Coordinates of C-alpha atoms in Angstrom, one line a residue:
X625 CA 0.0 0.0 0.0
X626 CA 2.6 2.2 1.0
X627 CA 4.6 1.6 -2.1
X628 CA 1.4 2.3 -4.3
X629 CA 1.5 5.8 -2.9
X630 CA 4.8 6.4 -2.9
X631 CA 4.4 5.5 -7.0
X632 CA 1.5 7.7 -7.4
X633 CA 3.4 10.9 -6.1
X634 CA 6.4 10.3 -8.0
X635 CA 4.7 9.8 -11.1
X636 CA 2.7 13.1 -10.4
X637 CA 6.1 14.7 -9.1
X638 CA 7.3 13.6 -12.7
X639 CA 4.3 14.8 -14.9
X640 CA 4.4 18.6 -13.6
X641 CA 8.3 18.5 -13.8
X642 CA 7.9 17.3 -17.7
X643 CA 5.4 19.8 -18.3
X644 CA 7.6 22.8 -17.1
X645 CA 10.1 21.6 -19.0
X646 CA 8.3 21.2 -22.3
X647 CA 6.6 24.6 -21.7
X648 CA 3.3 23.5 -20.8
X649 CA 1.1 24.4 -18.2
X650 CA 2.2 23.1 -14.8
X651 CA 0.4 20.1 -13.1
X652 CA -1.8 21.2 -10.5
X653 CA -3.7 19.5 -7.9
X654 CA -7.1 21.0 -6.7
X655 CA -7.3 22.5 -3.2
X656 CA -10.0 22.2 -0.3
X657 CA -10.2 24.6 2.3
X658 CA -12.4 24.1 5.5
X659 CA -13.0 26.7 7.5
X660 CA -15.7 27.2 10.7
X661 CA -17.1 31.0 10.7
X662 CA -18.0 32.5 13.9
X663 CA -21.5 32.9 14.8
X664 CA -21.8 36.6 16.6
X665 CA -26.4 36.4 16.9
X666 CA -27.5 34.1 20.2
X667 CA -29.9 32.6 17.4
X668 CA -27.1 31.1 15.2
X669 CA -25.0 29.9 18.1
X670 CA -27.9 28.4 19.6
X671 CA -28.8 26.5 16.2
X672 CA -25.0 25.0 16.5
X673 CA -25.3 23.9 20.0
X674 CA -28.9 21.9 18.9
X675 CA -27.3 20.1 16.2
X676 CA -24.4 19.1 18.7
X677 CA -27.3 18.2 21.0
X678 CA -28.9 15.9 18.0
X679 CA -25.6 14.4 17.0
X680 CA -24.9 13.3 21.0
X681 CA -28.4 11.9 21.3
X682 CA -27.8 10.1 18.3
X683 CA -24.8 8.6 19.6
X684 CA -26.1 7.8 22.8
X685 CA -29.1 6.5 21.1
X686 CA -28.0 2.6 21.7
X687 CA -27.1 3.4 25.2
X688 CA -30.3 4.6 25.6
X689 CA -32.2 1.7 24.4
X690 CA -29.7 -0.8 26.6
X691 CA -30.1 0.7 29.9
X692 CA -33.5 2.2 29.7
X693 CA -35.5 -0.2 28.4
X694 CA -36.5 -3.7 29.1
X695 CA -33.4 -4.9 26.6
X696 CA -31.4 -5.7 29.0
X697 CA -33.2 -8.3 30.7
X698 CA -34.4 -10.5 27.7
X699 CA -31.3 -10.5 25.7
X700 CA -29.4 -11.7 28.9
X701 CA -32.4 -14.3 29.7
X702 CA -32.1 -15.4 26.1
X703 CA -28.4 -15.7 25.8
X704 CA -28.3 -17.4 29.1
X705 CA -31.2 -20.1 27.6
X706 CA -28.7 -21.1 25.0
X707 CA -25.9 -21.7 27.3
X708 CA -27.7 -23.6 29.3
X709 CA -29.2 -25.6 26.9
X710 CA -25.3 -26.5 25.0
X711 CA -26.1 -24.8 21.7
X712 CA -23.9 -22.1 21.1
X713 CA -24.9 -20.9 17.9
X714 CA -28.6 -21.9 17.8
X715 CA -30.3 -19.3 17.7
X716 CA -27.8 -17.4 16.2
X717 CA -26.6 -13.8 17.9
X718 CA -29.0 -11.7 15.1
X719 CA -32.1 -14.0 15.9
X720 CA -31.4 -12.9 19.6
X721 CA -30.8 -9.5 19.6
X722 CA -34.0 -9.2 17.0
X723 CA -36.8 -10.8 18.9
X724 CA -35.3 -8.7 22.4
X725 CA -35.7 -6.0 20.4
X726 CA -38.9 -6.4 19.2
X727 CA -40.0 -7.8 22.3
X728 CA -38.4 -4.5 24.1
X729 CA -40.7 -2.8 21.6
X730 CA -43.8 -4.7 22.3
X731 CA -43.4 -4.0 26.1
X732 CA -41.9 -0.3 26.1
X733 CA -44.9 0.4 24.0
X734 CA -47.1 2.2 26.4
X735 CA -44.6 4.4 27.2
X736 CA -42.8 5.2 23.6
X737 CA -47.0 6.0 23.0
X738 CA -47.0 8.2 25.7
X739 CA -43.6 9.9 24.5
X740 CA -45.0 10.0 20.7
X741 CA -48.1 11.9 21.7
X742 CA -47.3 14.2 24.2
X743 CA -44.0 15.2 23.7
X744 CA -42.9 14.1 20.1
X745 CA -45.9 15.4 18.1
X746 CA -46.4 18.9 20.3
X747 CA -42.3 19.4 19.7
X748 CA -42.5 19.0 15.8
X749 CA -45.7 21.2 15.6
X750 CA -43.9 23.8 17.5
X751 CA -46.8 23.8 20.8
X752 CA -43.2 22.8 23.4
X753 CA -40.3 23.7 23.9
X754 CA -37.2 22.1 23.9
X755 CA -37.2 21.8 27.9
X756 CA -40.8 20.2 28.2
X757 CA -41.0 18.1 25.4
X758 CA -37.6 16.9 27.2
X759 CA -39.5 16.5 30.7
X760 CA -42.7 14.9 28.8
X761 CA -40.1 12.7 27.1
X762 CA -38.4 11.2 29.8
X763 CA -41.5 11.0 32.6
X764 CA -42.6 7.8 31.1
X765 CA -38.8 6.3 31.1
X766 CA -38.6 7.2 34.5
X767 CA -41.7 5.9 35.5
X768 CA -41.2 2.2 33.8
X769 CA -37.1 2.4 35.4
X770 CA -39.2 3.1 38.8
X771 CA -41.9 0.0 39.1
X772 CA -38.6 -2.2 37.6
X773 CA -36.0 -0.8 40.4
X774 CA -35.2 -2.1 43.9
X775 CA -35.5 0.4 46.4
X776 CA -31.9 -1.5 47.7
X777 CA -30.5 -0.5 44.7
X778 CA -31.7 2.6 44.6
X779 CA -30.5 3.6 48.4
X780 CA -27.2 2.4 47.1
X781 CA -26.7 4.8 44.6
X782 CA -27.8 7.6 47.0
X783 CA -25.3 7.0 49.2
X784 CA -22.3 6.7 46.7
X785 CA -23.5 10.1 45.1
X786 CA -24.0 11.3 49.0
X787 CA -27.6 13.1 48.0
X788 CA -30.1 13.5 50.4
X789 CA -32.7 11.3 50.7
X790 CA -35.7 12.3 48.2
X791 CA -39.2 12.9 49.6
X792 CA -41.1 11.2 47.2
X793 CA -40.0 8.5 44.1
X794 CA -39.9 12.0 41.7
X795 CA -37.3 13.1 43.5
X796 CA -34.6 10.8 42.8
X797 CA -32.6 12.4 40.0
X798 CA -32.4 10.6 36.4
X799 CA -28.7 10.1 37.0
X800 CA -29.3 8.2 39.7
X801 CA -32.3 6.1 38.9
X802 CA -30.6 4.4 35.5
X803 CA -27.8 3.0 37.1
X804 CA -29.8 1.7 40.2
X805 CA -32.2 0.2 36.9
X806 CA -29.5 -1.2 35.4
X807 CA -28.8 -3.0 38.5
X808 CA -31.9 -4.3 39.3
X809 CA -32.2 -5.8 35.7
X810 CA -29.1 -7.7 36.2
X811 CA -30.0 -9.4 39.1
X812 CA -33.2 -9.9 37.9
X813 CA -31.8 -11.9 34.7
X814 CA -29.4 -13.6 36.7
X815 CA -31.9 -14.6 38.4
X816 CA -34.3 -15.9 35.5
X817 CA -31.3 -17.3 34.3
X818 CA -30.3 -19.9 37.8
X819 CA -33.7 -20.9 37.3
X820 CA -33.5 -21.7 33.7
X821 CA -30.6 -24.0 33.9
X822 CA -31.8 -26.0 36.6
X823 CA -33.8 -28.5 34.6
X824 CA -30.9 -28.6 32.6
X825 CA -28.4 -29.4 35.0
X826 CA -30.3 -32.1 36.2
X827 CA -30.7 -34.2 32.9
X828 CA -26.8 -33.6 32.1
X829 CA -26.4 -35.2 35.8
X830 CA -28.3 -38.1 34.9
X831 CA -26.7 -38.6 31.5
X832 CA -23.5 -38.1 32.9
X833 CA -24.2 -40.9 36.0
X834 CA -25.6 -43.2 33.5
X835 CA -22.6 -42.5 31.0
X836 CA -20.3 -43.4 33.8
X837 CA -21.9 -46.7 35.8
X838 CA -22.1 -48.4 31.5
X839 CA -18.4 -47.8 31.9
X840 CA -18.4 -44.8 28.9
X841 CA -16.3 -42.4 30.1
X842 CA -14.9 -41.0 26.6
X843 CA -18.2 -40.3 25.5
X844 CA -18.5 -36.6 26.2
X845 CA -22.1 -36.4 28.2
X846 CA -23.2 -32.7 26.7
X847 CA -23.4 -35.3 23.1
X848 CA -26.3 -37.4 24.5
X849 CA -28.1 -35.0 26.9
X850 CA -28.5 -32.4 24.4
X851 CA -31.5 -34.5 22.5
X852 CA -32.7 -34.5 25.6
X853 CA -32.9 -31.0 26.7
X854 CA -34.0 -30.1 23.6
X855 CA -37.0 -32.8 24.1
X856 CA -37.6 -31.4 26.8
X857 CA -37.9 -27.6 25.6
X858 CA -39.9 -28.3 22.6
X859 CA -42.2 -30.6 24.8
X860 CA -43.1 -28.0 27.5
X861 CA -43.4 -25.2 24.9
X862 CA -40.5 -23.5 26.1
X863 CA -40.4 -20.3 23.7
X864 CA -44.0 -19.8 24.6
X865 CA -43.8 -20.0 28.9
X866 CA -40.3 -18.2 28.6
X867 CA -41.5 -15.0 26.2
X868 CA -44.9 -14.8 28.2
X869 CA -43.2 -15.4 31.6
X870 CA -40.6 -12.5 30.6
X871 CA -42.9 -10.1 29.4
X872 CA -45.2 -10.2 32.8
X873 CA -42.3 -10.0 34.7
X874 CA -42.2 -6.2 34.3
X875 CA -44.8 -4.1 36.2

């Protein structure tokens, strides 16, 4: 690669020296020039800090849907179903992300409704400002990270940000109610999880004992217990008591 361009500048190099020397018009190479200009009216300088604002909020986008929505739970739930079960690539990574997604969708939907119509649609049609289509915006977040959060967790994060305790639930701040969400969603799904691979663990048990009292200890167990836990899944209707167990789960 480097050699390619080192060949490219020579040869130009050698094409404007040829055509100086021959009396033709020199090679030359077209410029760019970047430039910022100062913006001296409040109006213009507040336009520029609103598109900053819209690039960060797309950026953060992601984030937002990982840690303030219900994503974080299923696609931990799901990921820890095909562990347990001893297929690592069934479903694949895409089909698990997608249906948490959707399913994130499906269950965030009363509150990306409330969002839509009362601080989305005012904000394009120019009835809100900025700051409460912002507030209208994230009330329905907060309130779906509130019935979803431990009060433990919650306390925690208090005390490491040394705030006074708040009066009422819409007092806690938004920067300390997502990380005491988070929290509670992981324990939660860990949770979900230990009980998911206990009917698991106990058919690789068996197979394993009965593997070892016929004397076949080079027969790797997870080969003949896997028929059985998948059996066992398809027979109790798995995908249908796992999605509908997760999706009562939250409040």
């Amino acid at each position: 690669m480097k050699k390619t361009i080192l060949t490219i500048i020579a040869a130009l190099a050698l094409a404007a020296a040829s055509s100086s020397a021959f009396g033709a018009d020199p090679l030359t190479l077209p410029s760019v020039n970047l430039s910022l200009g100062g913006q001296n009216s409040p109006q213009g300088v507040a336009t520029a800090i609103q598109i900053v604002l819209l690039l960060t909020i797309v950026t953060l986008a992601p984030a937002i849907l990982l840690m303030m929505t219900s994503f974080t739970r299923l696609v931990i739930v799901f990921s820890l179903l095909r562990q347990a079960i001893g297929v690592q690539q069934a479903p694949p990574n895409q089909v698990v992300i997608g249906l948490s997604l959707f399913l994130t969708f499906f269950v965030m939907s009363p509150a990306l409704n409330t969002i839509n119509e009362k601080a989305l649609k005012p904000y394009m049609a120019g009835s809100l400002s900025q700051e409460v289509a912002f507030t209208n915006a994230i009330d329905p977040l907060r309130e779906f990270m509130l019935k979803n959060t431990r009060e433990k967790d919650v306390e925690l994060f208090l005390k490491l940000s040394k705030s006074d305790a708040p009066r009422t639930k819409k007092d806690i701040s938004t920067l300390t109610l997502i990380p005491a969400f988070v929290t509670s969603e992981l324990k939660t799904a860990f949770q979900i999880g230990f009980l998911i691979y206990l009917p698991f663990l106990v058919i690789d048990m068996v197979v394993a004992s009965v593997l070892m009292s016929m004397g076949m200890m080079m027969l790797p167990p997870v080969m003949i217990s896997l028929p059985f836990k998948l059996m066992l899944f398809v027979l109790v209707d798995g995908w249908y008591l796992l999605v509908g167990s997760l999706v009562q789960s939250f409040n």
